[in-house]
mmCIF file of C-alpha atoms and ligand atoms in Angstrom:
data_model
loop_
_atom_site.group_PDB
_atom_site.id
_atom_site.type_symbol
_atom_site.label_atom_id
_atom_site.label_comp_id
_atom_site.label_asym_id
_atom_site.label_seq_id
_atom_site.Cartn_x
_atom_site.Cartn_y
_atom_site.Cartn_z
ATOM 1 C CA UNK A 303 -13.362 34.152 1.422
ATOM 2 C CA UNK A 304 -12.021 33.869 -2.222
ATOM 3 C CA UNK A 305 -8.254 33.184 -2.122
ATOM 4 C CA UNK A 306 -6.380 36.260 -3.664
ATOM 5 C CA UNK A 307 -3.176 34.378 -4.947
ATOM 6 C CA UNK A 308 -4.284 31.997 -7.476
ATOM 7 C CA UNK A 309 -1.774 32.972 -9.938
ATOM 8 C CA UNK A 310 1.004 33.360 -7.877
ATOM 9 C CA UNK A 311 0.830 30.467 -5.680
ATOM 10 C CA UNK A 312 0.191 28.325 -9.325
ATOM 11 C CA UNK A 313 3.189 30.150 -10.886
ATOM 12 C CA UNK A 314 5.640 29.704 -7.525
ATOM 13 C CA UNK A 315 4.233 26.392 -6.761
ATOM 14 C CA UNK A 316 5.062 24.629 -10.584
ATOM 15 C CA UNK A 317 8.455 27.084 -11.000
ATOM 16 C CA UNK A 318 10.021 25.741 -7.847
ATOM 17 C CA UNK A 319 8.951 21.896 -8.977
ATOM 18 C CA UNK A 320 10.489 22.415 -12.520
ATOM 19 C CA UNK A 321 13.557 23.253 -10.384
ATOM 20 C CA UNK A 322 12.976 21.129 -7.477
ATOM 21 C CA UNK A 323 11.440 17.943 -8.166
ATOM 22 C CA UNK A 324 12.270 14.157 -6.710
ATOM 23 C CA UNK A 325 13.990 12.463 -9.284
ATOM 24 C CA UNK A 326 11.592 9.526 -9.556
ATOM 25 C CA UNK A 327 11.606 6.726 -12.126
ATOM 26 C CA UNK A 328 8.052 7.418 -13.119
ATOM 27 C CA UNK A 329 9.115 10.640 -13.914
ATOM 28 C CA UNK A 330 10.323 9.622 -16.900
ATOM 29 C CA UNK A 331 7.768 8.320 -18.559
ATOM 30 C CA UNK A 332 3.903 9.553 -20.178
ATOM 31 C CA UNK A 333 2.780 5.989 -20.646
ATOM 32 C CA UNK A 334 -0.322 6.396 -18.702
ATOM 33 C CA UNK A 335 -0.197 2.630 -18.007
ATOM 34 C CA UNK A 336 3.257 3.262 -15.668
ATOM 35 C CA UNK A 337 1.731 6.071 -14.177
ATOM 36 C CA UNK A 338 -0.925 4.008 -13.016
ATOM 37 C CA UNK A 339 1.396 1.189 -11.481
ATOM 38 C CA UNK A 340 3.201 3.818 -10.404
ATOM 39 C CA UNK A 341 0.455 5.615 -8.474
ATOM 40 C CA UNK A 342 -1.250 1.989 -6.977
ATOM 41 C CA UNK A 343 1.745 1.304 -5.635
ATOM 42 C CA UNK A 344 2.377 4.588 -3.979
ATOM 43 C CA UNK A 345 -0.797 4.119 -1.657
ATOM 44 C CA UNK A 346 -0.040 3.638 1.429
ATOM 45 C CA UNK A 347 3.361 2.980 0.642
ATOM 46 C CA UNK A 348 6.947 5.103 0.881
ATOM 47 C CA UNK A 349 8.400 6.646 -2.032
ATOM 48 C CA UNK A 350 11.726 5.217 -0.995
ATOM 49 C CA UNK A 351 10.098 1.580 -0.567
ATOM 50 C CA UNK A 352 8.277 1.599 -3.772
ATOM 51 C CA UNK A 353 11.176 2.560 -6.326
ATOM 52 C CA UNK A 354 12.786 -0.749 -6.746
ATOM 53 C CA UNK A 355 9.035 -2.477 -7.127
ATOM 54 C CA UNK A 356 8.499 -0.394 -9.435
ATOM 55 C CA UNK A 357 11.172 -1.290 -11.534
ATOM 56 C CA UNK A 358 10.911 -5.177 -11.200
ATOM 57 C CA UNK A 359 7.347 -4.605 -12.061
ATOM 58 C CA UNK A 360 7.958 -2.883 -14.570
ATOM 59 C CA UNK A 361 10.882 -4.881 -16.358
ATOM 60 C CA UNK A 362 8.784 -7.940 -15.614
ATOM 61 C CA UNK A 363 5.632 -6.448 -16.893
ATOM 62 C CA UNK A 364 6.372 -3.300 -19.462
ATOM 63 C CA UNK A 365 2.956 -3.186 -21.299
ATOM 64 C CA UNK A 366 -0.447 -2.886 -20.233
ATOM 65 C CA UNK A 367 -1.033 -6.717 -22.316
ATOM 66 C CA UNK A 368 1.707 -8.039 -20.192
ATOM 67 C CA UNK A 369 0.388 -7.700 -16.919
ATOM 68 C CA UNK A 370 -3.270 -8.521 -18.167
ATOM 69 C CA UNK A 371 -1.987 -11.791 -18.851
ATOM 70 C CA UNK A 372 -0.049 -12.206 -15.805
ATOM 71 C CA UNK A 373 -0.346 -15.375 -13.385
ATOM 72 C CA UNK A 374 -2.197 -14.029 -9.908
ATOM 73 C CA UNK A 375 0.496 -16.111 -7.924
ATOM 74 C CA UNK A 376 3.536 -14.691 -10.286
ATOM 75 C CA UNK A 377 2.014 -10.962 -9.708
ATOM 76 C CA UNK A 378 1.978 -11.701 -5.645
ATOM 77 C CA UNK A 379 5.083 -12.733 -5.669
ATOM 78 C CA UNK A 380 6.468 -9.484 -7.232
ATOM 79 C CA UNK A 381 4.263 -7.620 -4.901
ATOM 80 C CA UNK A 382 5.506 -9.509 -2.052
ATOM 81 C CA UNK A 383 6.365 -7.353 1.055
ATOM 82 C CA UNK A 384 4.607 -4.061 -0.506
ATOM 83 C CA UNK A 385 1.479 -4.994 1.594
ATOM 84 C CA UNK A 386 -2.542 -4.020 0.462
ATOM 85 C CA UNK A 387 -2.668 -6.962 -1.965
ATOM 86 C CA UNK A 388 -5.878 -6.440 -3.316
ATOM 87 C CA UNK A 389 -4.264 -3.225 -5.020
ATOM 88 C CA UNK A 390 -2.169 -5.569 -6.975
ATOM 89 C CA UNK A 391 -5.446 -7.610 -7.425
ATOM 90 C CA UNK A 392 -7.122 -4.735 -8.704
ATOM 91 C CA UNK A 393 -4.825 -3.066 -10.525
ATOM 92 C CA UNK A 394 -4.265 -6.378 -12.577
ATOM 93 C CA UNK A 395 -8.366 -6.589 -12.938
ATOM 94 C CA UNK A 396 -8.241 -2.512 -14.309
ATOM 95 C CA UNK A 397 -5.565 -3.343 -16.713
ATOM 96 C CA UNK A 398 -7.090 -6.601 -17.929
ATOM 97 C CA UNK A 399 -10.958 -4.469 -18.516
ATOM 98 C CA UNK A 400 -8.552 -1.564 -20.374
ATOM 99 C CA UNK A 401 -7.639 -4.472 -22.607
ATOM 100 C CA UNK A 402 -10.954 -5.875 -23.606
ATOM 101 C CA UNK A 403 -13.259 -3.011 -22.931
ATOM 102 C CA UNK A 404 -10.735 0.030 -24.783
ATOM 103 C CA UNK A 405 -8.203 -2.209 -26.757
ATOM 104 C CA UNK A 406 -5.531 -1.359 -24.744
ATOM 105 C CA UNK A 407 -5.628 2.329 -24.289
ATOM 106 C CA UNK A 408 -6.368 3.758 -21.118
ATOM 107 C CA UNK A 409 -9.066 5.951 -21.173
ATOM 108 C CA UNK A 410 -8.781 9.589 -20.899
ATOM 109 C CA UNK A 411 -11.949 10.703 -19.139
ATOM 110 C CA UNK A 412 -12.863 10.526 -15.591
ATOM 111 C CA UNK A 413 -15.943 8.705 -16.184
ATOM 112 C CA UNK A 414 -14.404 5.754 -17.652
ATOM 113 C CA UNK A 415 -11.607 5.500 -15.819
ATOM 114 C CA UNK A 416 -13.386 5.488 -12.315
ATOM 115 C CA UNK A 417 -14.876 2.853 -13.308
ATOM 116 C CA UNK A 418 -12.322 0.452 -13.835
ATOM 117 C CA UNK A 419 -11.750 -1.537 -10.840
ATOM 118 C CA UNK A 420 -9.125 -0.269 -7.979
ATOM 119 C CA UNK A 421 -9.118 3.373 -9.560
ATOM 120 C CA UNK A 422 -10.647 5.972 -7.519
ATOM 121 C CA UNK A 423 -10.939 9.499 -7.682
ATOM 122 C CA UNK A 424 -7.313 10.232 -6.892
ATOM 123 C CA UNK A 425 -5.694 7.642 -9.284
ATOM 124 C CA UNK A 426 -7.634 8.567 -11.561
ATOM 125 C CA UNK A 427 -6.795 12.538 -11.789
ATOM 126 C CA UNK A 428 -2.990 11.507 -11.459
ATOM 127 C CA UNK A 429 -3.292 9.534 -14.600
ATOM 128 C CA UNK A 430 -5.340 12.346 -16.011
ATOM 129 C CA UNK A 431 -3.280 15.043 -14.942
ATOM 130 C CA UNK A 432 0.630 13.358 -15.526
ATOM 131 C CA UNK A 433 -0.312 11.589 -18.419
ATOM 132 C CA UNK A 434 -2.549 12.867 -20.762
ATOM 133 C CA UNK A 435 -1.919 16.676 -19.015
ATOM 134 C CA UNK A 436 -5.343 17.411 -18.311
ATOM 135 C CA UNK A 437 -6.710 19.677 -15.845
ATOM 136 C CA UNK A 438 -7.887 17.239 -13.375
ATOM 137 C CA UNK A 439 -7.935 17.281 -9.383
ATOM 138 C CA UNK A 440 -5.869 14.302 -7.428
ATOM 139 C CA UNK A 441 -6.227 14.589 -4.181
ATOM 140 C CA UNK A 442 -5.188 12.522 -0.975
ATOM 141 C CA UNK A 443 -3.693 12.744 2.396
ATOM 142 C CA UNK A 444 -1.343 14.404 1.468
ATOM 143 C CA UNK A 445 -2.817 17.334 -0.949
ATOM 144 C CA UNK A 446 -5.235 17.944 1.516
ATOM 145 C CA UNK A 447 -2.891 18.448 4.198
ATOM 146 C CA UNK A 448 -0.764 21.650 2.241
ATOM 147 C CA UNK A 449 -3.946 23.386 1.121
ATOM 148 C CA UNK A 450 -5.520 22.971 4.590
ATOM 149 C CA UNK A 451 -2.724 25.380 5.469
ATOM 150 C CA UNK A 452 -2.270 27.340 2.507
ATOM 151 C CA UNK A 453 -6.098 27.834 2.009
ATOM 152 C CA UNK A 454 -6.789 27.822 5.439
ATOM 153 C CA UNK A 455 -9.704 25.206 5.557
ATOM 154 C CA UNK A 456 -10.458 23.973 9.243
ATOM 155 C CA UNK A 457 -13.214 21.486 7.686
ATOM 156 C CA UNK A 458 -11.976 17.958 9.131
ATOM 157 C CA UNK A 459 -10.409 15.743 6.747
ATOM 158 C CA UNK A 460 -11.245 12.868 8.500
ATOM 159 C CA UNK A 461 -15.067 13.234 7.112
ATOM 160 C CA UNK A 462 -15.510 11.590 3.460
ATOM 161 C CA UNK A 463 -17.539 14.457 2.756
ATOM 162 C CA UNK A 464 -14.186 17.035 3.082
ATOM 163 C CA UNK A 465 -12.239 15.381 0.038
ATOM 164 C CA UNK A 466 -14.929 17.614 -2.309
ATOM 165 C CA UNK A 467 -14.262 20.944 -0.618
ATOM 166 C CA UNK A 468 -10.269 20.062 -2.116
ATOM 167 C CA UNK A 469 -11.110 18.790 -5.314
ATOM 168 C CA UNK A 470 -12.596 22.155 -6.034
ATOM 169 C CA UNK A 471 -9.976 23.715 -4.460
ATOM 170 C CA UNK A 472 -7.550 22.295 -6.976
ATOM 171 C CA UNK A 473 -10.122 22.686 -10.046
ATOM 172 C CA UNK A 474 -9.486 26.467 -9.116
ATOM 173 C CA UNK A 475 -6.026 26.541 -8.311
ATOM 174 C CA UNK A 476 -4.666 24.115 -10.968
ATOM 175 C CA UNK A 477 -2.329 25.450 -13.745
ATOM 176 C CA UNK A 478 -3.783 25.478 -16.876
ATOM 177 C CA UNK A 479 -0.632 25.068 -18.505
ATOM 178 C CA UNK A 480 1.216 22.351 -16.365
ATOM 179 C CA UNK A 481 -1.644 20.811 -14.576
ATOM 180 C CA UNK A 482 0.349 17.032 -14.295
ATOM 181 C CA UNK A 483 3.313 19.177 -12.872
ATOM 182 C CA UNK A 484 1.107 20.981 -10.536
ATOM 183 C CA UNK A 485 -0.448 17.728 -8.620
ATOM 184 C CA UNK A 486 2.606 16.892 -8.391
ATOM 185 C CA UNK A 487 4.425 19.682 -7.092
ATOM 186 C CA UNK A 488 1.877 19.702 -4.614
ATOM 187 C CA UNK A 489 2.508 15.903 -3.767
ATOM 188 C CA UNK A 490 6.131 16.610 -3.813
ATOM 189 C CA UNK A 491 5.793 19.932 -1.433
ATOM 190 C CA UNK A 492 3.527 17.467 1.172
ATOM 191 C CA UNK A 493 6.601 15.541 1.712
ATOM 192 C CA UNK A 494 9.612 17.518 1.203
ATOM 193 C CA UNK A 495 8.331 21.139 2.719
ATOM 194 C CA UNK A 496 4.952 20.856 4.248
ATOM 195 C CA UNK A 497 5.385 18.118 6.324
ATOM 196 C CA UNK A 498 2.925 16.723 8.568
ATOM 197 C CA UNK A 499 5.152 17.332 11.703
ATOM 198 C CA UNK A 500 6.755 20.829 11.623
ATOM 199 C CA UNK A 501 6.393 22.344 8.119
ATOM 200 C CA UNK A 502 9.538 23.725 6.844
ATOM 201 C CA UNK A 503 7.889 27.577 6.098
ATOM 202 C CA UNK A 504 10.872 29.162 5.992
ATOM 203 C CA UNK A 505 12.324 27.082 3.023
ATOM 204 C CA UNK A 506 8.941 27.239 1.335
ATOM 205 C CA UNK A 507 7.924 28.378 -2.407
ATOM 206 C CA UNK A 508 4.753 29.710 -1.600
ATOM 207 C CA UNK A 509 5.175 30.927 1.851
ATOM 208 C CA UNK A 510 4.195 34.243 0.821
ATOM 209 C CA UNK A 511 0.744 32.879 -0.307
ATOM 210 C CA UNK A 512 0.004 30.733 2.273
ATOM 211 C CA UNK A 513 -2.535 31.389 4.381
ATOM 212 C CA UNK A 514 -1.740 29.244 7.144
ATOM 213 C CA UNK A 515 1.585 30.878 7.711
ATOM 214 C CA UNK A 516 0.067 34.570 7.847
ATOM 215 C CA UNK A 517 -2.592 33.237 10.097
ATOM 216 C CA UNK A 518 0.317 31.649 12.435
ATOM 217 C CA UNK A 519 -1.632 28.254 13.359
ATOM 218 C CA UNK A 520 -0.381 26.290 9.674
ATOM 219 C CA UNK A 521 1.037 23.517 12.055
ATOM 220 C CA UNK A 522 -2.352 22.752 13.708
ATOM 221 C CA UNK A 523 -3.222 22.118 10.241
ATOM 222 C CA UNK A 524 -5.363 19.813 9.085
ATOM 223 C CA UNK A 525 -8.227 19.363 11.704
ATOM 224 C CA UNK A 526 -8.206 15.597 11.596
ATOM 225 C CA UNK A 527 -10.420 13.274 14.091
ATOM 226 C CA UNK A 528 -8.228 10.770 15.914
ATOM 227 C CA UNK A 529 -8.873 7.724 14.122
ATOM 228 C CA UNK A 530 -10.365 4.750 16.135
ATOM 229 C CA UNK A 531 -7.705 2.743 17.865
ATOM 230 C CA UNK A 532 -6.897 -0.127 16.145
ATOM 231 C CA UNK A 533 -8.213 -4.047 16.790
ATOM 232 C CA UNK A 534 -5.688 -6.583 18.539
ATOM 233 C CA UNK A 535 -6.155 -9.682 17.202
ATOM 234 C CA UNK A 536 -4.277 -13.154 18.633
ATOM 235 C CA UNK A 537 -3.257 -16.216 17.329
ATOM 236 C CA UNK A 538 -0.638 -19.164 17.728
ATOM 237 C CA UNK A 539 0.968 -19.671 14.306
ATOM 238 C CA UNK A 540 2.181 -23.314 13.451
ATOM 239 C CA UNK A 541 5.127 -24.307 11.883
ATOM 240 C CA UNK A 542 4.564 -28.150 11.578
ATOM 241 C CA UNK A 543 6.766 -30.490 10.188
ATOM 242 C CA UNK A 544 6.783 -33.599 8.780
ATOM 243 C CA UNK A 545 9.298 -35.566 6.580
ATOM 244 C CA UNK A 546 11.333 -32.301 5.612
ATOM 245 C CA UNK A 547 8.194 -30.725 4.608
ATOM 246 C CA UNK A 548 6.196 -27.808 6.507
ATOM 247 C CA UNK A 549 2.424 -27.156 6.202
ATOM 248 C CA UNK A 550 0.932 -24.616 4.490
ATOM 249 C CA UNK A 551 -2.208 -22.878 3.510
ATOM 250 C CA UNK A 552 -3.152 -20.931 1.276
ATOM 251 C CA UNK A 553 -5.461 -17.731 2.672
ATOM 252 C CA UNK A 554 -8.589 -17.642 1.409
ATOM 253 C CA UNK A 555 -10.054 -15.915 -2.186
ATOM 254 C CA UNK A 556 -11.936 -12.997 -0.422
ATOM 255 C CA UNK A 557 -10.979 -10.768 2.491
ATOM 256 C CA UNK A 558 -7.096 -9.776 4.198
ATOM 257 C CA UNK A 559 -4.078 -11.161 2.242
ATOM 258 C CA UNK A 560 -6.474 -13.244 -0.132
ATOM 259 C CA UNK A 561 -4.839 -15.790 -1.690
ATOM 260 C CA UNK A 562 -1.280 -15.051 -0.033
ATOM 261 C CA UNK A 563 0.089 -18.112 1.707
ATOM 262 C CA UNK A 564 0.780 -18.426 5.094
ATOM 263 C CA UNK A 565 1.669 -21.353 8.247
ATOM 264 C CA UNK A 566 -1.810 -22.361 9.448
ATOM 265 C CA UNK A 567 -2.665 -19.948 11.872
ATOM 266 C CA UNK A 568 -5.144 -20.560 15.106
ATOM 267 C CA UNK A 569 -7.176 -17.568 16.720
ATOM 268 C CA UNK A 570 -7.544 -17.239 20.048
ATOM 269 C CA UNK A 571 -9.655 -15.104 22.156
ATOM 270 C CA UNK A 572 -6.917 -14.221 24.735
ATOM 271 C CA UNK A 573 -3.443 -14.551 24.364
ATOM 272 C CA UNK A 574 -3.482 -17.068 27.161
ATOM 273 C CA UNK A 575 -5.349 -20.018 25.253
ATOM 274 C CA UNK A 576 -4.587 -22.983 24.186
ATOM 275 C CA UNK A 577 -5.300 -23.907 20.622
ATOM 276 C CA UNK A 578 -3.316 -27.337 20.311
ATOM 277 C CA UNK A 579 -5.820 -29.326 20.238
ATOM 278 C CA UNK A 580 -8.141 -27.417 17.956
ATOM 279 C CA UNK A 581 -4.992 -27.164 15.617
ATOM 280 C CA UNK A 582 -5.342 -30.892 15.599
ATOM 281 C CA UNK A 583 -8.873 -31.411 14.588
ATOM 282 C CA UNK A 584 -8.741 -28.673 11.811
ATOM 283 C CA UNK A 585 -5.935 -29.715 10.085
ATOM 284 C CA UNK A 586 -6.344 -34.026 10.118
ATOM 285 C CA UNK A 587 -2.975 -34.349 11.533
ATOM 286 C CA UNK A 588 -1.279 -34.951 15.554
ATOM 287 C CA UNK A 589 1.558 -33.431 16.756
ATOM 288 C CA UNK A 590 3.940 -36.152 17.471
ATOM 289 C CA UNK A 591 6.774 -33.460 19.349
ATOM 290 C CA UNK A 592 6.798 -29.721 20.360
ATOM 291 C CA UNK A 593 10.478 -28.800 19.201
ATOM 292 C CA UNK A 594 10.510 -24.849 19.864
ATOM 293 C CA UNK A 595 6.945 -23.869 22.211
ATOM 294 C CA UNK A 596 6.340 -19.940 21.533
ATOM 295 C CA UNK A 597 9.800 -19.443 19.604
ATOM 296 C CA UNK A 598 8.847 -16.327 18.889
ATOM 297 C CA UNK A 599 6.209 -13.374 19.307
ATOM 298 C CA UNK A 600 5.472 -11.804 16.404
ATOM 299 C CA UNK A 601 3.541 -8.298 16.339
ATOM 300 C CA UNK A 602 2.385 -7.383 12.720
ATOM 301 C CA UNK A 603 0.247 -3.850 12.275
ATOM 302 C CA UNK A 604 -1.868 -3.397 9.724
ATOM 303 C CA UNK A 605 -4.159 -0.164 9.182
ATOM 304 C CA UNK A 606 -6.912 -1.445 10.894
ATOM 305 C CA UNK A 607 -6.012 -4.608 13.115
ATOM 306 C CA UNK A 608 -2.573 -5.728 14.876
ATOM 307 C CA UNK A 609 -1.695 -9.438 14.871
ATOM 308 C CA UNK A 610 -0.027 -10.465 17.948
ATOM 309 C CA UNK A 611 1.704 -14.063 16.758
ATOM 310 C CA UNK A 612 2.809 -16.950 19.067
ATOM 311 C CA UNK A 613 4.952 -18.895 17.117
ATOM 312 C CA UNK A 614 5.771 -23.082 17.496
ATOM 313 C CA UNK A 615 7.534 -25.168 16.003
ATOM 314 C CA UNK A 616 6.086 -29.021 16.348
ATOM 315 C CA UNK A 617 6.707 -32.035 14.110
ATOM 316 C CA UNK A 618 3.215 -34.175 13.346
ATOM 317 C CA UNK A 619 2.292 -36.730 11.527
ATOM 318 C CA UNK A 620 -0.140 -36.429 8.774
ATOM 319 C CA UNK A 621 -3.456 -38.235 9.004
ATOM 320 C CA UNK A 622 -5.492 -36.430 6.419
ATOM 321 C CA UNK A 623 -7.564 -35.896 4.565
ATOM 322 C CA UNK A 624 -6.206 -32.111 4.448
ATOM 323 C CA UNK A 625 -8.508 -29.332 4.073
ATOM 324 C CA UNK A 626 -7.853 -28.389 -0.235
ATOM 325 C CA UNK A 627 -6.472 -25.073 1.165
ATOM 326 C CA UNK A 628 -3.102 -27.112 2.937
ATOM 327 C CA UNK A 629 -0.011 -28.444 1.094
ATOM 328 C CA UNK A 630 3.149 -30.117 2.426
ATOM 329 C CA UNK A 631 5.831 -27.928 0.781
ATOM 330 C CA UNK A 632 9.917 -27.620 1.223
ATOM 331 C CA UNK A 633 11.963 -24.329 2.072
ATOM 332 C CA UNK A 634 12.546 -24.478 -1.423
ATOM 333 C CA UNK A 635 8.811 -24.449 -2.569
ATOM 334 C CA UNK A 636 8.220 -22.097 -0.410
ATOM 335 C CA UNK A 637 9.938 -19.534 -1.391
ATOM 336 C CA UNK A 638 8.327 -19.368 -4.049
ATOM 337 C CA UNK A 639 4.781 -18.788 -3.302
ATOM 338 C CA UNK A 640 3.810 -15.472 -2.512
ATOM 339 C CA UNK A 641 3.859 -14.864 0.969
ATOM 340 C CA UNK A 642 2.569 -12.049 3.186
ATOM 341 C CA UNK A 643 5.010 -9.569 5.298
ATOM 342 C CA UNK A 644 3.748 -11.265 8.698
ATOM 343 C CA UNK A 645 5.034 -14.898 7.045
ATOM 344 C CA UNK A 646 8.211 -13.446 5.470
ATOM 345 C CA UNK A 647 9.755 -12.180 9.147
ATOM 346 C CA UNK A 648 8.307 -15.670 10.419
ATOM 347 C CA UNK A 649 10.582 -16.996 7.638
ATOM 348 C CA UNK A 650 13.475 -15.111 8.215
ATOM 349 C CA UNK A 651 13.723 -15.861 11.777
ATOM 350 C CA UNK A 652 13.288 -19.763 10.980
ATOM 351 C CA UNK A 653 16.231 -19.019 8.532
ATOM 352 C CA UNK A 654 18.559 -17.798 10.862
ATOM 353 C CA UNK A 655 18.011 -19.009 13.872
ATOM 354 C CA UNK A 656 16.254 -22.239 13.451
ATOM 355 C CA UNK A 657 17.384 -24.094 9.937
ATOM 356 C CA UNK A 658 20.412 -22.026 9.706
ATOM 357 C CA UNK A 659 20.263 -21.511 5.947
ATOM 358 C CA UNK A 660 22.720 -19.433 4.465
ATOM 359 C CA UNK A 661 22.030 -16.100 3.990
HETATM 360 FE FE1 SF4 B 1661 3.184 24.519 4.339
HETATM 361 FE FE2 SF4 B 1661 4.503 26.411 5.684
HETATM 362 FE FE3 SF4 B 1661 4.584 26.347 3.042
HETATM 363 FE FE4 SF4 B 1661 2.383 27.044 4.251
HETATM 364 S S1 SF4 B 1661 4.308 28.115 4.328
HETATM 365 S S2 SF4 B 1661 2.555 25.647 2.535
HETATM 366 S S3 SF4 B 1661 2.440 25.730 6.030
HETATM 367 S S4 SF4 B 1661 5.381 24.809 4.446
#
């Protein structure tokens, strides 16, 4: 069926954003550059939680040459505790191939800029769309969700293959005019209005055109396979110390937290084994006393896995050679090395409970 309100839904849709909108700091700009921080660092990630990153990140690095030039470590640390690393990986690699490859100016074409590395179809089209106000689809989670209702699709979003049905969608619905203001508006009605949990129809712009709501079933909207459950993984996590120094390793290159640093960490295949003496052998050193056994468990979720930590806190004396990975560092040092959310709470309980550092 061909959807009837088109212009209204457009017109309703961008009038009640123009009166409506978030306040956000990215708001404020056109530079396409801090529209793409702006959008990396919204995946995955809380409106709320990313506004003061944004900031820092951008005070710290204002241009697109700044950033390109940027130490990895430096950019982890201001990253630290936003989570999905690699996007600050990637985003970094984009920005750096803007600079060589189109002297600095982001490009304002699709085909070029999906290219560039960490920008997919829906960073791309926000970019597009906000920046350079071209009519271009950006669609995610979100988007999909509020024209699932007010289009009425019952395709399950779930499926890869879905995300095209929307994108054409939007290529039809999009104001000509304001298209930047209308992915947006629909980004900002997703979370404010037509909320995943109990839409709020009755406060809603386009109510009158929504499908969904004249069909009555809008809240069983989007069809969405359950997702598969997600894999526990278990490890004891060692705090070892020697001379006023700790050990620490750095992750590796490739893979989850790459490069972030972290206390050595041991796997184990149920949360009942022992991996004392394997933490031995691996790391070229003995543990001389067991101060705190299992101070803590730690529980850490991340889209796809759960780490379930056991936490101890042994002194040991170092026999080396060390793995090139491992350093001896102090609090001190430590702090300022980019470290992942699961090592930060680690960290924080040390603080306060165990070294007693000052706030
Ligand atoms: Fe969402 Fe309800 Fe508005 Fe439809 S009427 S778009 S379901 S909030």
């Amino acid at each position: 069926m061909k959807y009837p309100y088109t212009q209204q839904f457009r017109q309703n849709l961008v009038e009640w954003f123009h009166r409506e909108q978030r306040n956000l700091p990215w708001r404020h700009t056109k530079d396409p550059y801090k529209i793409w921080v702006s959008e990396v660092m919204l995946q995955q990630t809380r409106v709320d939680t990313v506004i003061p990153y944004y900031q820092r990140f951008i005070d710290k690095y204002p241009t697109l040459e700044s950033l390109a030039g940027a130490d990895e470590e430096e950019l982890l640390k201001m990253w630290e505790g936003l989570g999905y690393y690699s996007r600050a990986r990637n985003l970094q690699a984009g920005v750096r191939e803007v600079v060589e490859k189109y002297g600095g100016t982001v490009p304002n074409n699709r085909h070029d800029l999906q290219k560039l590395k960490g920008v997919g179809p829906y960073t791309a089209g926000a970019i597009l769309s906000i920046a350079y106000n071209l009519p271009e689809h950006a669609v995610d989670g979100n988007v999909m969700r509020v024209l699932s209702r007010v289009l009425h699709i019952t395709e399950d979003i779930s499926l890869p293959r879905t995300r095209k049905i929307f994108e054409k969608a939007v290529d039809e619905l999009i104001h000509p005019d304001y298209p930047g203001d209308f992915n947006q508006a629909l980004m900002d009605l997703g979370a404010m209005i037509c909320t995943p949990v109990s839409p709020k129809c009755l406060l809603c712009p386009v109510r009158e055109y929504c499908l969904g709501f004249m069909e009555g079933d809008a809240d069983q909207l989007p069809i969405k396979t359950k997702k598969t459950k997600s894999k526990n993984e278990y490890y004891d996590v060692y705090i070892a110390v020697n001379d006023g120094k700790i050990l620490f390793e750095r992750r590796p290159s490739e893979g989850l937290l790459a490069n972030m640093w972290q206390f050595p960490m041991m796997p184990k295949k149920q949360p009942s084994e022992n991996t004392w003496e394997p933490f031995e052998l691996k790391y070229n050193v003995t543990i001389t006393k067991v101060l705190e056994e299992n101070f803590v468990e730690q529980k850490h979720v991340f889209s796809h896995l759960t780490w379930n930590m056991s936490c101890h806190l042994i002194e040991i004396s170092e026999n080396g050679p060390f793995p090139d990975s491992v350093q001896f560092v102090t609090l001190k040092e430590m702090e300022a090395l980019p470290l992942p959310v699961p090592m930060a709470k680690i960290m924080n309980i040390l603080n306060r409970y165990i070294f007693h550092s000052p706030e």
